[in-house]
Each structure stands twice: as C-alpha cells, then as structure tokens.
mmCIF file of C-alpha atoms and ligand atoms in Angstrom:
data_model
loop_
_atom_site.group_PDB
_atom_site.id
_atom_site.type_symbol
_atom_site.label_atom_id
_atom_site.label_comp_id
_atom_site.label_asym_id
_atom_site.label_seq_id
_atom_site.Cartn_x
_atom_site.Cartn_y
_atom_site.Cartn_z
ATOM 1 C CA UNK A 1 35.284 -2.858 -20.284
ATOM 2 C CA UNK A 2 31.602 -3.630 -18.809
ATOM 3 C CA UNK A 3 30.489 -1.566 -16.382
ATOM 4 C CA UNK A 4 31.928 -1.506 -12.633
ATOM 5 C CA UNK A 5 28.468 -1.406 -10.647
ATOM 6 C CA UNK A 6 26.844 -3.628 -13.035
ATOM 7 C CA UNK A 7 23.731 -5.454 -11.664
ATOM 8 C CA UNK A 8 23.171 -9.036 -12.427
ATOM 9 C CA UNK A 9 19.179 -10.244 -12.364
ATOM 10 C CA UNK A 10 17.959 -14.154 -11.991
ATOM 11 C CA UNK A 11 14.743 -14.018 -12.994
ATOM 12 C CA UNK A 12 12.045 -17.035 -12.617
ATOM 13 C CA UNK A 13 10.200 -16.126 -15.315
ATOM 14 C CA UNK A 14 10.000 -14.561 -18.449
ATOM 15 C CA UNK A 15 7.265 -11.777 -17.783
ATOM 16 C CA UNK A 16 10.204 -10.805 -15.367
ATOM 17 C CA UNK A 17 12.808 -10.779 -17.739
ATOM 18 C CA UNK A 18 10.676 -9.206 -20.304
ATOM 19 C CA UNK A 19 10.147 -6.306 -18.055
ATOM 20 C CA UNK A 20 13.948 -6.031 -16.319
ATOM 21 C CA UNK A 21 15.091 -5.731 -20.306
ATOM 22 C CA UNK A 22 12.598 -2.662 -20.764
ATOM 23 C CA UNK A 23 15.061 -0.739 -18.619
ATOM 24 C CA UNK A 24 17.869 1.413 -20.456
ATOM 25 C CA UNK A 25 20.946 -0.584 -20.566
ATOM 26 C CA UNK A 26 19.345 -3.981 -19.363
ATOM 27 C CA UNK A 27 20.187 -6.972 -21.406
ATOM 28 C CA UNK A 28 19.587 -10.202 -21.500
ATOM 29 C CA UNK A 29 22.998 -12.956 -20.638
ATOM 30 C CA UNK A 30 22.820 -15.959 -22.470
ATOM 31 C CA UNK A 31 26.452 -17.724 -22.667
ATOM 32 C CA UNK A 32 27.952 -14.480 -22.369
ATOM 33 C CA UNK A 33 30.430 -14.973 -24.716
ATOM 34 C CA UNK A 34 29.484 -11.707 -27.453
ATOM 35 C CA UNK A 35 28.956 -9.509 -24.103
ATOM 36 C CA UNK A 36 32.232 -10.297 -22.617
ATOM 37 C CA UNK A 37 34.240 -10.129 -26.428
ATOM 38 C CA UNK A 38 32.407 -6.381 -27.079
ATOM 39 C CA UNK A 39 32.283 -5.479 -23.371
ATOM 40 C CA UNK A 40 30.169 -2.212 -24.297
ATOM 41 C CA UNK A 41 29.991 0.353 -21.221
ATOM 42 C CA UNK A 42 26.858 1.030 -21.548
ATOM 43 C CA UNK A 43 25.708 -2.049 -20.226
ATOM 44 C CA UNK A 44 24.011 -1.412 -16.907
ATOM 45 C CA UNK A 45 22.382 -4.950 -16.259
ATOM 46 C CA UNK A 46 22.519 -8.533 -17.133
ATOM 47 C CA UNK A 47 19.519 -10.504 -16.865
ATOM 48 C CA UNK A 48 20.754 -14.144 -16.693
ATOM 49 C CA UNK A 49 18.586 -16.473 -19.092
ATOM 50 C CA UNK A 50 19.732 -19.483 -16.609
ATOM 51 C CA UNK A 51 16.576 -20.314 -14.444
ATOM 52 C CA UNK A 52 13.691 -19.964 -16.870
ATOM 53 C CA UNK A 53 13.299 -22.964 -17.697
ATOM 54 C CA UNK A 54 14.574 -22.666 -21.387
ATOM 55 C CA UNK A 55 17.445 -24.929 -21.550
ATOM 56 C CA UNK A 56 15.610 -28.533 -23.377
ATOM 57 C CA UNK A 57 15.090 -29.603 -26.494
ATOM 58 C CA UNK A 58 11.675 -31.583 -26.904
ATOM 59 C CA UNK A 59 10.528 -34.256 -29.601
ATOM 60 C CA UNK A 60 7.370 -34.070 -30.247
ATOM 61 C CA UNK A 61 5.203 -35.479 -33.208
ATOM 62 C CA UNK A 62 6.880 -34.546 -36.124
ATOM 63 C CA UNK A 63 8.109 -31.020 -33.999
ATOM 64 C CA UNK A 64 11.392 -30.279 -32.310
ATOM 65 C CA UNK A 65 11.336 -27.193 -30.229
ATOM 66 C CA UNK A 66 15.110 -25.580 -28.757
ATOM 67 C CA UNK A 67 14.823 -23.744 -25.316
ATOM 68 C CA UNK A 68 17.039 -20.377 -26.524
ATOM 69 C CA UNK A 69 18.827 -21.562 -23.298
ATOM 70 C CA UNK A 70 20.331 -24.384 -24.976
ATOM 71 C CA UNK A 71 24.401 -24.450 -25.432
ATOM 72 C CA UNK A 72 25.423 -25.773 -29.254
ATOM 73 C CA UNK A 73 26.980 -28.439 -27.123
ATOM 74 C CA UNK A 74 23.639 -29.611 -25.707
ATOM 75 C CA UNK A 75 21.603 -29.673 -29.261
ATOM 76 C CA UNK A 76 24.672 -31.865 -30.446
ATOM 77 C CA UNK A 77 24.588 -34.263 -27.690
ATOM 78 C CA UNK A 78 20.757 -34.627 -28.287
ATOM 79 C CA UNK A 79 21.656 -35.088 -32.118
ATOM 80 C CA UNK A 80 23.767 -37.937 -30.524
ATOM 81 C CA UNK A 81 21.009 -39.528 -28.415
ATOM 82 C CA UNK A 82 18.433 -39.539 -31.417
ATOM 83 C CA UNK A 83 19.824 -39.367 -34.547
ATOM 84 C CA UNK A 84 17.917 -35.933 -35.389
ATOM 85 C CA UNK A 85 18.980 -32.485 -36.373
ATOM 86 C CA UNK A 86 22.062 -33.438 -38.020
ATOM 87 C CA UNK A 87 21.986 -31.303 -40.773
ATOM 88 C CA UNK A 88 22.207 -28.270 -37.896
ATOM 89 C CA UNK A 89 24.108 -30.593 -35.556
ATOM 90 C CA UNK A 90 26.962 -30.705 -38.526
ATOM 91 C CA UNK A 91 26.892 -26.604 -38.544
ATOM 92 C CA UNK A 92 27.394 -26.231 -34.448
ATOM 93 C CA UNK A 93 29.845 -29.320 -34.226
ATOM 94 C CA UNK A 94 32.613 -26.923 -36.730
ATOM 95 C CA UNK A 95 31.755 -23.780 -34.270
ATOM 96 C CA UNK A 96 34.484 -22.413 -32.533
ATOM 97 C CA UNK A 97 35.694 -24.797 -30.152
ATOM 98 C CA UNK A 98 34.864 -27.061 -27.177
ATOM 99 C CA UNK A 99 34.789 -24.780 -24.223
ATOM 100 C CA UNK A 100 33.061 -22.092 -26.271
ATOM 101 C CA UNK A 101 30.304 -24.828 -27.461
ATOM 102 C CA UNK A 102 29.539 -25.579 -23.987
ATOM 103 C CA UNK A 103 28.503 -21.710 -23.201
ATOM 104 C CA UNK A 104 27.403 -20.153 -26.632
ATOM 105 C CA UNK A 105 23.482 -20.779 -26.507
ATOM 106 C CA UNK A 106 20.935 -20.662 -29.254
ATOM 107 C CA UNK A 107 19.104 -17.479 -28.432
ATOM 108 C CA UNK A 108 22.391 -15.376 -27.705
ATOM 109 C CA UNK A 109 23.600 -16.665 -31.400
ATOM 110 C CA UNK A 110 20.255 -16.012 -32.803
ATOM 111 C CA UNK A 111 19.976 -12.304 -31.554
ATOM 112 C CA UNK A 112 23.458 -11.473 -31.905
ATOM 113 C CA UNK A 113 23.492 -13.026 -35.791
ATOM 114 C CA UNK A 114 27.725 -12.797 -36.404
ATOM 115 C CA UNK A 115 28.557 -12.815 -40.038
ATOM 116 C CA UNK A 116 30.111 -16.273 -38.980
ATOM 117 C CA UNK A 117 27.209 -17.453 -37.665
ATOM 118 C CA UNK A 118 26.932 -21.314 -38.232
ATOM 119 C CA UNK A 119 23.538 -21.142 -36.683
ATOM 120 C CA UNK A 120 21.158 -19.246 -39.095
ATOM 121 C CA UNK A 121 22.176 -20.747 -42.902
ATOM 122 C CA UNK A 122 20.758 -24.265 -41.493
ATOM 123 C CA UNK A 123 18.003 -23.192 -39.575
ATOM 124 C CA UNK A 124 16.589 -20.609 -42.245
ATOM 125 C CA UNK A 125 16.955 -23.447 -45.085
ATOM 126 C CA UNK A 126 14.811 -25.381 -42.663
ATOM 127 C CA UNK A 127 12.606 -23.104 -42.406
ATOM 128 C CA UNK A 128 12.682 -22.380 -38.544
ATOM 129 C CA UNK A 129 9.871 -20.717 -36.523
ATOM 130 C CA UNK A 130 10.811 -18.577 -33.686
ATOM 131 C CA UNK A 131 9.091 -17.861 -30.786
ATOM 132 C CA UNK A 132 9.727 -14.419 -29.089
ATOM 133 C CA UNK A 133 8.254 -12.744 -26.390
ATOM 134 C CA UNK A 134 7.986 -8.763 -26.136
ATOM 135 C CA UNK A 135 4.831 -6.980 -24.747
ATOM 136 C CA UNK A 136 3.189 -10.436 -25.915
ATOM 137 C CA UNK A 137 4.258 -14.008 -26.471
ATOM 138 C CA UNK A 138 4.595 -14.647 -30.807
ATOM 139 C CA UNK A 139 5.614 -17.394 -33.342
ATOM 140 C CA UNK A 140 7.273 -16.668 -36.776
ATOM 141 C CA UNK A 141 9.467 -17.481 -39.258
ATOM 142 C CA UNK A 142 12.497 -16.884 -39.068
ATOM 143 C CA UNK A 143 13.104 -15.418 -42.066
ATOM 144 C CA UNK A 144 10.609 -13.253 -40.832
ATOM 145 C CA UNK A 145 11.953 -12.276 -38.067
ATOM 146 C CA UNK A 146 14.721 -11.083 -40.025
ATOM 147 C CA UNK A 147 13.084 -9.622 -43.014
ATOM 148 C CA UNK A 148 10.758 -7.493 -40.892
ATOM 149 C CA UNK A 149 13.429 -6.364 -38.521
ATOM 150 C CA UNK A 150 12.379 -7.836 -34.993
ATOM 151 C CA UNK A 151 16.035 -8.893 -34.642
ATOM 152 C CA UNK A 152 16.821 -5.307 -33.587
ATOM 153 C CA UNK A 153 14.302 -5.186 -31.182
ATOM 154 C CA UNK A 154 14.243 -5.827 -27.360
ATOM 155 C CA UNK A 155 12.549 -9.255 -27.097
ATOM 156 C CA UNK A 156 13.415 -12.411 -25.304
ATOM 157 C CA UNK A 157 13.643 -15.418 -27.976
ATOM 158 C CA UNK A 158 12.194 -18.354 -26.249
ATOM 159 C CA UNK A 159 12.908 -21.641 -28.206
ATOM 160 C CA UNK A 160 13.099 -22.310 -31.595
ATOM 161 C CA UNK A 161 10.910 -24.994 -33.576
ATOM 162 C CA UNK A 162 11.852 -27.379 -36.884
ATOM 163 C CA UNK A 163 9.738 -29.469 -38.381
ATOM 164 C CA UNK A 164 11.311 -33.461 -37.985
ATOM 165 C CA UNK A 165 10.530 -34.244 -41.893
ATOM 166 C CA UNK A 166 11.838 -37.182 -43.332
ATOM 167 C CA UNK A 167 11.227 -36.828 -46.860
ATOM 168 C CA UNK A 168 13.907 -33.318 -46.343
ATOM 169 C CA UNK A 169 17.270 -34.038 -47.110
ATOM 170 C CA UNK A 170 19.902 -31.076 -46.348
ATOM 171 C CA UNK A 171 23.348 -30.675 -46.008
ATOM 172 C CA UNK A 172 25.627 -27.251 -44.956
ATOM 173 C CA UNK A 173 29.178 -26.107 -45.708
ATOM 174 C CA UNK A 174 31.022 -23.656 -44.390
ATOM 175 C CA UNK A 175 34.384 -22.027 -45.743
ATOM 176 C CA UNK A 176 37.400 -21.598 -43.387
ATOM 177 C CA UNK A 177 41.187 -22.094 -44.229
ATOM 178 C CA UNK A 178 41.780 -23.535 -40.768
ATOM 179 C CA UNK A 179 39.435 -25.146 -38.278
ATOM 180 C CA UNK A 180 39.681 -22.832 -35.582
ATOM 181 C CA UNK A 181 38.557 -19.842 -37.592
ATOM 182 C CA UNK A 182 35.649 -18.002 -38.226
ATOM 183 C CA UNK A 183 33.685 -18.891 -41.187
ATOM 184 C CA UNK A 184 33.761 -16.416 -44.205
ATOM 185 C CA UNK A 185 30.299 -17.763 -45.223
ATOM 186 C CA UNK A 186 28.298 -21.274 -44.267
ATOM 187 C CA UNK A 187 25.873 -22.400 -47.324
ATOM 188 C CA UNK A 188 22.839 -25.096 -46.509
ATOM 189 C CA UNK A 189 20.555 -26.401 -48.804
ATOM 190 C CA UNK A 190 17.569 -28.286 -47.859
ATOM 191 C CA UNK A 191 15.605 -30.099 -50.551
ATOM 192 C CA UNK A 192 12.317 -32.279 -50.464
ATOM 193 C CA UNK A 193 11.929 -35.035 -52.949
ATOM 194 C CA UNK A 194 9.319 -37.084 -54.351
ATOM 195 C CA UNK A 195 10.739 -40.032 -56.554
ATOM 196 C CA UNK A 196 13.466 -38.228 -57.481
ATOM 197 C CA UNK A 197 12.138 -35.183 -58.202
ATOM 198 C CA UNK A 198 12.942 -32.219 -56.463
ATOM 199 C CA UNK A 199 9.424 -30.753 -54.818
ATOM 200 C CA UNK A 200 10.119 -28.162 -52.943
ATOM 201 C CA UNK A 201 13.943 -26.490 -52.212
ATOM 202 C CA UNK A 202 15.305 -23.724 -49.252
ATOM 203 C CA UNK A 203 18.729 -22.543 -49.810
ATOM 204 C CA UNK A 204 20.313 -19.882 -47.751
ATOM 205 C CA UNK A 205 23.997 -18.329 -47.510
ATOM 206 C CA UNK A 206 25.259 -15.897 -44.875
ATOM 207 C CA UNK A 207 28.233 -14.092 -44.401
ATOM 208 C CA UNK A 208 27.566 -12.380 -47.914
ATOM 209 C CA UNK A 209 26.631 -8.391 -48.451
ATOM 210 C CA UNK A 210 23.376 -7.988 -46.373
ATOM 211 C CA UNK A 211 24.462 -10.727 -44.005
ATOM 212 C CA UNK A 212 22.282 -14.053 -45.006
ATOM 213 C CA UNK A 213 20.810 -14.640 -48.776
ATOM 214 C CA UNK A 214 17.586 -16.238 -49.638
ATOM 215 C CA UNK A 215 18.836 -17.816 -52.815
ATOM 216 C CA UNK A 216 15.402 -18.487 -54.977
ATOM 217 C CA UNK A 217 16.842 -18.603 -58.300
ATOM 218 C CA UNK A 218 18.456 -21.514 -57.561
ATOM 219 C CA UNK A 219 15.829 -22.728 -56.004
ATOM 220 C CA UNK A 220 13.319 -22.187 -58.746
ATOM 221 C CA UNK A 221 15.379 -23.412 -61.323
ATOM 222 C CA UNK A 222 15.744 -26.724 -58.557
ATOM 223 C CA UNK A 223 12.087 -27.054 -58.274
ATOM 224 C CA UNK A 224 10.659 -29.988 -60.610
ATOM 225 C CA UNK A 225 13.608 -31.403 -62.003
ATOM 226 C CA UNK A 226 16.306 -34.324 -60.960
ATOM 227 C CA UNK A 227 19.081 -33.909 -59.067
ATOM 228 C CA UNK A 228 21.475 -35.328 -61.873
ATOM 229 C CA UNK A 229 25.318 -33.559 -62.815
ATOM 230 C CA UNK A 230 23.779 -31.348 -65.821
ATOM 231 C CA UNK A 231 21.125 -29.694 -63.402
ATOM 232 C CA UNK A 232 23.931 -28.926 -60.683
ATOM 233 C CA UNK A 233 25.996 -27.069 -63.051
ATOM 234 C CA UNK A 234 22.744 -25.307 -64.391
ATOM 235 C CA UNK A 235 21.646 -24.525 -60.481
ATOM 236 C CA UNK A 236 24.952 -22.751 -60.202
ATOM 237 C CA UNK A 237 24.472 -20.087 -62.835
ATOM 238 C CA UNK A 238 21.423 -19.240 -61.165
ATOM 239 C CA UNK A 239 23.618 -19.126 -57.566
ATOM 240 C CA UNK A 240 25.414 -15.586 -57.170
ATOM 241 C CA UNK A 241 25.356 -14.439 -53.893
ATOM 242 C CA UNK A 242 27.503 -10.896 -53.576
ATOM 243 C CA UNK A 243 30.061 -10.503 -51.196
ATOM 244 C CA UNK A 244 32.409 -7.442 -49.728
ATOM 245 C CA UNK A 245 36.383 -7.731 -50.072
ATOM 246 C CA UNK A 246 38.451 -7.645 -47.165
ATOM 247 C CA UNK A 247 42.285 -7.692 -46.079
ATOM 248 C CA UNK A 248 41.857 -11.542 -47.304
ATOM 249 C CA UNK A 249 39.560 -12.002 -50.107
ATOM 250 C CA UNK A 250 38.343 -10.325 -53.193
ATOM 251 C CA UNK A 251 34.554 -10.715 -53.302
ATOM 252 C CA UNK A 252 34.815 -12.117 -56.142
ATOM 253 C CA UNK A 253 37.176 -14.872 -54.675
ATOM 254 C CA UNK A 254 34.733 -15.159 -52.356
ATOM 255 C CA UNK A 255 31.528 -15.664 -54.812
ATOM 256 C CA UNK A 256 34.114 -18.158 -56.627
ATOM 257 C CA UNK A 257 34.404 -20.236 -53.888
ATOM 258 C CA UNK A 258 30.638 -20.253 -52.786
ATOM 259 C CA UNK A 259 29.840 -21.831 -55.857
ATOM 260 C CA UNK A 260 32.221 -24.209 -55.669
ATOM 261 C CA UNK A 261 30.738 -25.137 -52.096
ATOM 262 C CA UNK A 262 27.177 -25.202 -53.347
ATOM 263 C CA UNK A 263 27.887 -27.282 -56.392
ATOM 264 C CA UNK A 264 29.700 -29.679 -53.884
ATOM 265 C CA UNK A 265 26.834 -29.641 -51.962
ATOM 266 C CA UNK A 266 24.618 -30.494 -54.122
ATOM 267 C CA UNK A 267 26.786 -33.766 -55.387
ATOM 268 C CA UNK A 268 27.181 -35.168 -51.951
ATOM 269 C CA UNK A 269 22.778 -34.470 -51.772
ATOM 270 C CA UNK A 270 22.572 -36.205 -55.755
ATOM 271 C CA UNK A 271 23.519 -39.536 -53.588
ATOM 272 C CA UNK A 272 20.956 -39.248 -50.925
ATOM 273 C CA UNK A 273 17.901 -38.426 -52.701
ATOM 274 C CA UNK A 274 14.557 -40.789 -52.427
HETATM 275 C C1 LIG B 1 36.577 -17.191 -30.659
HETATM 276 C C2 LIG B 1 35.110 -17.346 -30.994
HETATM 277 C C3 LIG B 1 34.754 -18.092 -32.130
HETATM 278 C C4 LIG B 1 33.400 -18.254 -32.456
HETATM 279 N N1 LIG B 1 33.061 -18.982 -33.563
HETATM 280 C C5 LIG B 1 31.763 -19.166 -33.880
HETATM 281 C C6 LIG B 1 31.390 -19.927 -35.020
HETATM 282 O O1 LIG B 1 32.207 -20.454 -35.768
HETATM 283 N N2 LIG B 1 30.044 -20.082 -35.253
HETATM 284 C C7 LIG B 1 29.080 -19.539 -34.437
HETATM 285 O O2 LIG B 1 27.873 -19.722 -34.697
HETATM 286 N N3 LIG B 1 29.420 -18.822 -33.351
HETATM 287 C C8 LIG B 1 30.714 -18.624 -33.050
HETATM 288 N N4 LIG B 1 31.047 -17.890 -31.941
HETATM 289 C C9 LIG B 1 29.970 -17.386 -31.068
HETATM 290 C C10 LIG B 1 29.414 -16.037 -31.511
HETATM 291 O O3 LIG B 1 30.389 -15.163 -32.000
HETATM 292 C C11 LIG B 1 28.695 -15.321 -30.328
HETATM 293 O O4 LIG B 1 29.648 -15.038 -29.328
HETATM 294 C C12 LIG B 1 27.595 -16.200 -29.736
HETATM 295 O O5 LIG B 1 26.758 -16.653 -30.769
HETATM 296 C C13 LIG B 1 26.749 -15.420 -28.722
HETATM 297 O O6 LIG B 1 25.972 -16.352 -28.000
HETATM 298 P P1 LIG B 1 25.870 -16.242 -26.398
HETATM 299 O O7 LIG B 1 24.895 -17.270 -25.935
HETATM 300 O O8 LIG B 1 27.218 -16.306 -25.782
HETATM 301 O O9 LIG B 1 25.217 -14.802 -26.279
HETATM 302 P P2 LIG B 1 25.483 -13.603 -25.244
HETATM 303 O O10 LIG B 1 26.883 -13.089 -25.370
HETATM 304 O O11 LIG B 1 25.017 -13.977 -23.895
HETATM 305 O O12 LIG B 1 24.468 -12.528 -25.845
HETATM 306 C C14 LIG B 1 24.575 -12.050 -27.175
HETATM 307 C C15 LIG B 1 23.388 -11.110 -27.437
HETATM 308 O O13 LIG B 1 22.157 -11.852 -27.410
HETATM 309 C C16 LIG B 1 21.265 -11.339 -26.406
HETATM 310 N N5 LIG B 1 20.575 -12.521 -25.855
HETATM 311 C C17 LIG B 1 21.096 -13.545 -25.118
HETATM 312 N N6 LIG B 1 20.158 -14.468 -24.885
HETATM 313 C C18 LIG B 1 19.011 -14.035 -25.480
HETATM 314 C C19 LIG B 1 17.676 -14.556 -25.604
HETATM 315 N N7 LIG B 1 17.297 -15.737 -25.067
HETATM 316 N N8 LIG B 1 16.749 -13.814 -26.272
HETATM 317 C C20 LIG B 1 17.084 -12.624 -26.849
HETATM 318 N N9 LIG B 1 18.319 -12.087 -26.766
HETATM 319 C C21 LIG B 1 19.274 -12.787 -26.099
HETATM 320 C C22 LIG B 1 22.159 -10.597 -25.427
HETATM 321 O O14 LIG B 1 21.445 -9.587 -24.756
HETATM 322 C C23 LIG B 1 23.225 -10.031 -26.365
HETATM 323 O O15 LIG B 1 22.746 -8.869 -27.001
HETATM 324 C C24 LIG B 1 32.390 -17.694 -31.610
HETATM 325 C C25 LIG B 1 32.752 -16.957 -30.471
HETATM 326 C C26 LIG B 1 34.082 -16.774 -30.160
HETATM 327 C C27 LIG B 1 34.440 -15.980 -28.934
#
C-alpha cells in the first residue's frame, strides 16, 4: 500500500525534479505502473515526469532522440508515421497490452529494468546513448550505464538517442507461451553489412542470470564472415547465455530455447542482408 499522506510534485523543470528526488523517499512517476504493482510504503513523494517537456521523439540527421516521457504506445505510433525504429517498435508492440502501452514510458522501463523488459535487448544491440541528469546533465552508453552501475542511482533519465543507420539490419524475439505474458527472455541482434559481409555485430539477451548478456562470442565469431546456414549453426555454439530455473523451466530448457530463437533470428536476418 503507498503511503496515505503522500505528496504529489509537478515540476516545470528538471533542475526541480532533480532536487525534489534528493529528498528521502522522493521518486520520480513516470506511467506509474511498477509504483502502483510494488506499492512500497516508503514512498513519501511522487514527482510527476508529465510537464517537463520530455514526452517527443525527434528526427534529426541521422539521430533519433526519445523524451523518457514517452509511452511505448507513442514511439510505436511514430514508428507508424515514419517507417523508423522498427526493430524496437516490434519489441514494445508484444509488451503487455493496450491500456498498459499507453502509460508505461521509456524512462520508468529504463530505470526500473524488469527481467521482462522488452525495452533494453533492442536498444543495447543498438547501441543506445542515454542521457541522465544528476548533480549535472551526462550522455552515455547504455551499456554503460549499466555496467558502471548508474542504474541504481537517483538520476532523472532524460531521452534516449539511436543512431537512424541504414546499412544496420536487426531483428528481436522474445519467448512467451501466450501473448499476454511476461517474457522469459527477449534476444536482438543487430548486424551491419558491407556486401554481404558482416562488419560489425551487437547482440544482447536479457532475462538470463545477471539480467541482460552482452553476447561477444557470437559476435566475434559473426564479424567478417557471410551470413549463410553453416555460419548460423557455427554462431550458435559460440551463443550460451546462462539462465536460473524456476517453477516453469529448467535453465537449461531455457538456454535450449534461446538458441533456438537466435538461430531463427539470424535466418529471417540471412534474407535481408545488403
Ligand atoms: C501486467 C504487466 C505486464 C507488463 N509487461 C511488460 C512487457 O512485456 N515488457 C515491458 O517492457 N514492460 C512490461 N510491463 C511494464 C513494466 O513491468 C514496468 O511496469 C514499466 O516498465 C515501468 O514503467 P513506468 O513508466 O510505468 O514507470 P513507473 O512505475 O512510473 O516508475 C518505475 C521506476 O522508474 C522511476 N522513473 C520513472 N520515470 C523516470 C525517469 N524519467 N528517470 C528516472 N527514473 C524514472 C520511478 O521512480 C520508479 O522507480 C508490464 C507491466 C504490467 C503491469
């Protein structure tokens, strides 16, 4: 149960926010929809993310930058409108369901990180930057923004930025028995080719031991060679990501079946290479 004299803030601008969230038991609100499932008690505030001016998504050059305000539902209508970000826009469009899309936002996902996150396999095989702002305004990588432990941090996430490449083709999977279920894990590969030839290759699972995997062995053994059948069944020996059983699954039922997925992946890529 939250709080019964908890205070709601509205700030106008992040320096604001920045400092309300400084405060014991101040948090930022995004969609709401973690706070309200966990409900901790120790919540004392809410600082709503709603009026500063975070919810767009801009095209720019070759960048796209995501206000953290942004619902799932709003990056996938904007996928609509220009034909971009599909590769994410095929992760968020499986996520939970309608009415939830329309609330969950991208910097409440990206803080919170679920182990059913659809948000972080694509956007870390993209290689996302991230820009946060704490006692002062920075940009990263994601990955490092994992890797060196921000995430735990108090920080506001402002907007998140992808690089519009069009020599990167990608693709993302995520395992689930029935729709309306959360994901055991969600696999994305994104590769960069050069006349058939492999140049450069991100592939990233989460939901496995450790949360997400940065899966390089694959990606080495990618780098420099054709996507043909004998290299996908190669690539697979060098994919293991390690997983925990639960009341379901076996982990190794689980590493079974991710392998499956990224093998499949990689077939349905074989036919889009340039
Ligand atoms: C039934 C159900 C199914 C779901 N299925 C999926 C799924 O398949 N895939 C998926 O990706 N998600 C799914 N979700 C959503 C996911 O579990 C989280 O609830 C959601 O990602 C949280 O986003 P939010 O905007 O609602 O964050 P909030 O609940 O508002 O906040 C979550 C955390 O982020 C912090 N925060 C909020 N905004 C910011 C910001 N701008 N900067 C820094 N910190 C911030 C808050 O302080 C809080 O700690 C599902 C949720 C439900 C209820």
């Amino acid at each position: 149960m939250l709080h019964q004299n908890l205070e709601w803030f509205f700030p106008h601008t992040t320096e604001e926010a920045v400092k309300l969230i400084s405060q014991q038991g101040v948090i930022l609100h995004g969609g709401g929809t973690r706070i309200l499932k966990t409900s901790p008690k120790s919540i004392k505030g809410l600082v709503d993310v709603g009026k500063l001016n975070m919810n767009y998504i801009h095209h720019s050059g070759n960048k796209i930058s995501i206000g953290s305000a942004s619902t799932y539902d709003e990056v996938i209508r904007f996928s609509a409108r220009t034909k971009k970000l599909s590769m994410l826009v095929k992760a968020l469009s499986e996520a939970a369901s309608t009415p939830l899309r329309n609330r969950i936002t991208i910097g409440g996902s990206l803080k919170d990180f679920p182990i059913w996150s659809s948000l972080y396999a694509p956007l870390l095989a993209l290689n996302a930057q991230i820009e946060i702002a704490d006692k002062h305004d920075k940009i990263i990588s994601l990955e490092e923004y994992l890797e060196t432990g921000i995430i735990k941090t108090k920080h506001l996430i402002k907007r998140i930025i992808l690089e519009d490449d069009p020599q990167v083709i990608g693709g993302v999977k995520r395992f689930v028995l029935i729709r309306f279920e959360y994901p055991l894990f969600t696999v994305a590969v994104a590769l960069r080719t050069k006349q058939n030839i492999i140049s450069d290759a991100r592939i990233f699972i989460t939901g496995v031991k450790g949360r997400y995997k940065h899966c390089k062995r694959a990606e080495h053994f990618l780098i420099g060679k054709e996507l043909n059948d004998e290299n996908i069944q190669q690539a697979k020996k060098h994919f293991a990501p390690k997983f925990v059983s639960d009341y379901k699954y076996s982990a190794e039922y689980k590493e079974h079946a991710a392998k499956v997925f990224f093998t499949d992946l990689l077939q349905e890529l074989k036919g889009t290479v340039k």
